[in-house]
CSV table of C-alpha atoms in Angstrom, one decimal:
chain,number,residue,atom,x,y,z
A,1,GLY,CA,155.6,-177.1,82.5
A,2,ARG,CA,157.9,-174.0,82.3
A,3,GLU,CA,156.9,-170.5,81.3
A,4,ALA,CA,157.5,-169.9,77.6
A,5,GLY,CA,157.6,-166.2,78.0
A,6,VAL,CA,155.7,-163.2,79.1
A,7,VAL,CA,154.3,-160.8,76.4
A,8,THR,CA,152.4,-158.5,78.7
A,9,ARG,CA,150.7,-158.4,82.1
A,10,TYR,CA,147.3,-156.9,83.0
A,11,PRO,CA,145.1,-157.1,86.1
A,12,VAL,CA,142.2,-159.6,86.0
A,13,ALA,CA,139.8,-157.6,88.2
A,14,GLU,CA,139.8,-155.0,91.0
A,15,MET,CA,139.6,-155.6,94.7
A,16,GLY,CA,138.7,-153.3,97.6
A,17,ALA,CA,138.4,-153.3,101.4
A,18,GLY,CA,135.7,-155.7,102.4
A,19,PRO,CA,133.5,-155.7,105.5
A,20,PRO,CA,135.4,-155.8,108.9
A,21,GLY,CA,137.0,-159.2,109.5
A,22,ARG,CA,136.6,-160.4,106.0
A,23,GLY,CA,139.6,-159.0,104.2
A,24,PRO,CA,139.7,-157.8,100.6
A,25,ALA,CA,136.7,-158.3,98.3
A,26,TYR,CA,136.2,-158.3,94.6
A,27,LEU,CA,134.5,-155.1,93.5
A,28,GLU,CA,131.2,-155.3,91.8
A,29,PHE,CA,131.3,-153.2,88.5
A,30,SER,CA,135.0,-154.0,88.5
A,31,ALA,CA,137.1,-153.2,85.4
A,32,ARG,CA,138.4,-156.3,83.7
A,33,SER,CA,141.0,-157.0,81.0
A,34,GLY,CA,140.1,-157.3,77.3
A,35,MET,CA,142.3,-159.3,75.0
A,36,ALA,CA,142.4,-160.0,71.2
A,37,LEU,CA,145.0,-162.6,70.1
A,38,PHE,CA,146.3,-162.8,66.6
A,39,THR,CA,149.0,-165.0,64.9
A,40,ASP,CA,151.6,-162.2,65.1
A,41,ARG,CA,150.5,-160.0,68.0
A,42,ILE,CA,148.4,-159.6,71.1
A,43,CYS,CA,146.2,-156.6,71.9
A,44,ARG,CA,145.2,-155.9,75.5
A,45,GLY,CA,143.5,-153.3,77.7
A,46,PHE,CA,142.2,-152.8,81.2
A,47,ALA,CA,138.9,-151.1,81.4
A,48,ARG,CA,139.7,-148.3,83.8
A,49,THR,CA,141.2,-146.4,80.8
A,50,TYR,CA,140.1,-146.7,77.2
A,51,GLU,CA,143.3,-148.0,75.7
A,52,VAL,CA,144.1,-150.7,73.1
A,53,ALA,CA,147.8,-151.6,73.4
A,54,CYS,CA,149.2,-154.1,71.0
A,55,PHE,CA,152.5,-156.1,71.3
A,56,HIS,CA,154.6,-158.4,69.2
A,57,LEU,CA,154.6,-162.0,70.5
A,58,ASP,CA,158.1,-161.3,71.9
A,59,GLY,CA,156.7,-158.5,74.1
A,60,LYS,CA,157.8,-155.5,72.0
A,61,PRO,CA,155.2,-152.7,71.8
A,62,ILE,CA,153.6,-152.1,68.4
A,63,LEU,CA,151.1,-149.3,69.1
A,64,SER,CA,148.7,-147.9,71.7
A,65,VAL,CA,145.4,-146.3,70.9
A,66,ARG,CA,143.6,-144.2,73.5
A,67,ARG,CA,140.2,-142.6,73.5
A,68,ALA,CA,138.8,-139.9,75.8
A,69,VAL,CA,135.5,-141.2,77.2
A,70,PRO,CA,133.2,-139.9,80.0
A,71,VAL,CA,133.8,-141.3,83.5
A,72,VAL,CA,130.4,-142.6,84.7
A,73,PRO,CA,129.8,-143.1,88.5
A,74,VAL,CA,128.2,-146.3,89.7
A,75,SER,CA,124.8,-144.8,90.5
A,76,ASP,CA,122.2,-145.9,93.1
A,77,SER,CA,120.0,-147.2,90.3
A,78,ALA,CA,122.9,-149.3,88.9
A,79,ARG,CA,123.5,-150.8,92.4
A,80,LYS,CA,119.8,-151.6,92.6
A,81,ALA,CA,119.7,-153.3,89.3
A,82,PHE,CA,122.7,-155.4,90.3
A,83,GLU,CA,121.0,-156.4,93.6
A,84,LEU,CA,117.8,-157.4,91.8
A,85,ALA,CA,119.7,-159.5,89.3
A,86,TYR,CA,122.0,-161.0,92.0
A,87,THR,CA,119.0,-162.1,94.1
A,88,ASP,CA,117.0,-163.4,91.1
A,89,VAL,CA,117.5,-167.2,91.4
A,90,SER,CA,114.9,-168.2,88.9
A,91,GLY,CA,117.6,-170.0,87.0
A,92,GLY,CA,118.3,-172.4,89.9
A,93,ASN,CA,121.6,-173.3,91.5
A,94,GLU,CA,124.2,-174.6,89.0
A,95,GLY,CA,121.6,-176.5,87.1
A,96,ASP,CA,119.5,-177.6,90.1
A,97,ASN,CA,116.2,-175.8,89.5
A,98,SER,CA,114.4,-177.4,92.4
A,99,ASP,CA,112.4,-175.2,94.9
A,100,GLY,CA,114.9,-176.2,97.6
A,101,ALA,CA,117.9,-175.2,95.6
A,102,ARG,CA,116.4,-171.9,94.6
A,103,SER,CA,115.4,-171.2,98.2
A,104,SER,CA,118.9,-171.9,99.5
A,105,LEU,CA,120.6,-169.8,96.9
A,106,LYS,CA,118.2,-166.9,97.5
A,107,ALA,CA,119.0,-167.0,101.3
A,108,LEU,CA,122.7,-167.1,100.6
A,109,ARG,CA,122.7,-164.2,98.3
A,110,LEU,CA,120.5,-162.1,100.6
A,111,HIS,CA,122.9,-162.8,103.3
A,112,ASN,CA,125.8,-161.7,101.1
A,113,LEU,CA,124.2,-158.4,100.0
A,114,PRO,CA,125.4,-156.2,102.9
A,115,GLY,CA,129.0,-157.4,102.3
A,116,LEU,CA,129.2,-156.5,98.6
A,117,VAL,CA,131.7,-153.8,97.7
A,118,TYR,CA,131.2,-151.6,94.6
A,119,ALA,CA,133.6,-149.8,92.3
A,120,LYS,CA,133.2,-146.0,92.3
A,121,THR,CA,132.9,-145.7,88.5
A,122,LEU,CA,131.8,-148.0,85.7
A,123,PRO,CA,134.4,-149.6,83.4
A,124,VAL,CA,134.9,-147.9,80.1
A,125,PHE,CA,134.6,-151.0,78.0
A,126,ALA,CA,133.4,-154.6,78.4
A,127,ALA,CA,135.3,-156.8,76.0
A,128,PHE,CA,137.7,-157.2,73.0
A,129,LEU,CA,137.1,-159.3,70.0
A,130,GLY,CA,139.8,-160.0,67.4
A,131,SER,CA,138.6,-160.3,63.8
A,132,GLN,CA,139.9,-162.4,61.0
A,133,THR,CA,141.0,-159.2,59.2
A,134,GLY,CA,143.2,-158.2,62.1
A,135,ASP,CA,140.8,-155.5,63.4
A,136,VAL,CA,140.1,-155.2,67.1
A,137,TRP,CA,136.5,-154.8,68.2
A,138,VAL,CA,135.9,-153.1,71.5
A,139,ARG,CA,132.4,-153.4,73.1
A,140,ASP,CA,130.9,-150.6,75.1
A,141,TYR,CA,130.1,-151.4,78.8
A,142,ARG,CA,126.5,-152.0,79.8
A,143,ILE,CA,125.2,-152.1,83.4
A,144,GLU,CA,124.2,-155.8,83.0
A,145,ASP,CA,127.8,-156.7,82.3
A,146,ALA,CA,128.3,-156.4,86.1
A,147,PHE,CA,125.9,-159.2,86.9
A,148,VAL,CA,125.5,-161.5,83.9
A,149,SER,CA,128.1,-163.9,85.4
A,150,LYS,CA,126.0,-164.2,88.5
A,151,VAL,CA,122.8,-165.2,86.7
A,152,GLY,CA,123.8,-168.1,84.4
A,153,PHE,CA,126.3,-169.3,81.9
A,154,ASN,CA,126.8,-167.1,78.9
A,155,PRO,CA,123.5,-165.2,79.2
A,156,PRO,CA,122.7,-163.1,76.1
A,157,PRO,CA,122.6,-159.3,76.1
A,158,THR,CA,119.1,-158.0,76.7
A,159,MET,CA,119.8,-154.9,74.6
A,160,PRO,CA,121.7,-154.2,71.4
A,161,THR,CA,125.5,-154.0,71.9
A,162,HIS,CA,127.7,-151.3,70.5
A,163,TRP,CA,131.2,-151.9,69.3
A,164,ASN,CA,134.1,-149.7,68.1
A,165,VAL,CA,136.3,-151.2,65.4
A,166,PHE,CA,140.0,-150.4,65.2
A,167,ALA,CA,142.3,-151.4,62.3
A,168,ALA,CA,145.6,-153.2,62.8
A,169,ASP,CA,147.4,-149.9,62.5
A,170,GLY,CA,145.3,-148.3,65.2
A,171,ARG,CA,142.9,-146.3,63.0
A,172,TRP,CA,139.3,-146.2,64.1
A,173,LEU,CA,137.2,-147.7,61.3
A,174,ALA,CA,133.6,-147.8,62.4
A,175,ASP,CA,131.0,-148.4,65.1
A,176,VAL,CA,128.8,-151.4,64.8
A,177,THR,CA,125.6,-152.2,66.7
A,178,LEU,CA,124.7,-155.8,67.1
A,179,PRO,CA,121.2,-157.1,68.0
A,180,ALA,CA,120.0,-158.0,71.5
A,181,ARG,CA,120.2,-161.7,72.5
A,182,PHE,CA,123.3,-162.1,70.2
A,183,THR,CA,126.8,-162.9,71.5
A,184,ALA,CA,129.6,-162.3,69.0
A,185,PHE,CA,132.5,-164.8,68.9
A,186,ASP,CA,134.2,-164.0,65.5
A,187,ALA,CA,134.2,-161.4,62.8
A,188,GLY,CA,135.5,-161.0,59.3
A,189,ALA,CA,135.4,-158.5,56.4
A,190,ASP,CA,131.7,-159.0,55.8
A,191,TYR,CA,130.3,-161.0,58.7
A,192,VAL,CA,129.9,-161.4,62.4
A,193,LEU,CA,129.5,-165.0,63.7
A,194,GLY,CA,128.0,-165.8,67.1
A,195,VAL,CA,125.2,-167.3,69.1
A,196,SER,CA,121.7,-166.0,69.3
A,197,ARG,CA,118.9,-167.0,71.6
A,198,ASP,CA,115.2,-166.9,70.8
A,199,ALA,CA,112.3,-166.1,73.2
A,200,ASP,CA,112.4,-169.7,74.5
A,201,ASP,CA,116.2,-169.4,75.2
A,202,VAL,CA,117.1,-171.8,72.4
A,203,GLU,CA,120.6,-171.2,71.1
A,204,ARG,CA,121.4,-171.0,67.4
A,205,VAL,CA,124.7,-170.3,65.7
A,206,THR,CA,124.0,-167.1,63.7
A,207,MET,CA,125.9,-165.3,61.0
A,208,LEU,CA,125.2,-161.6,60.5
A,209,ARG,CA,126.3,-159.8,57.3
A,210,LEU,CA,128.4,-156.6,57.6
A,211,GLN,CA,128.2,-153.9,54.9
A,212,ARG,CA,131.2,-151.7,54.8
A,213,ASN,CA,130.9,-148.2,53.2
């Protein structure tokens, strides 16, 4: 029940001023924290800056890797894509796919649209993944990362995903592109393990082979 110790602290998400009378609101296209946990260290970052910071489990810093990446504004087309996904209720309401549930959810989200608050720029990365070899994988941000949590549980990426791989000592090792409709959960020296979905949305545990030069 007591706190064992704090290694590092990072924000969870970003908030901004909401509509009058409603108080602060979570930003759409908010930056979020990435984390890769290993037996001897933890690596974290917050996606407003491209930085991988690693710490011993006692909180002492080990290293920090920074990369210069372009700052991309949240465009009108990005907002439109978000609004279309947000109001797409074809998946039903928390498992209830009845016409009534979809209609109620559609009405609620259309009502919420004018009160949504957007970040000014896109996050610079989407997620971290710790590999069995101690490498840190950092996935590039995609527009759909802003709304996948609004349209269903663990939806697959609709396009290939791009990852930068950093060694335990901070060296950049490689960039890796993984196929669409595949979500990675683990990686090793010669494989990536995850879940893929076929055209009928059937999930399968899938192992992809990595070839290192």
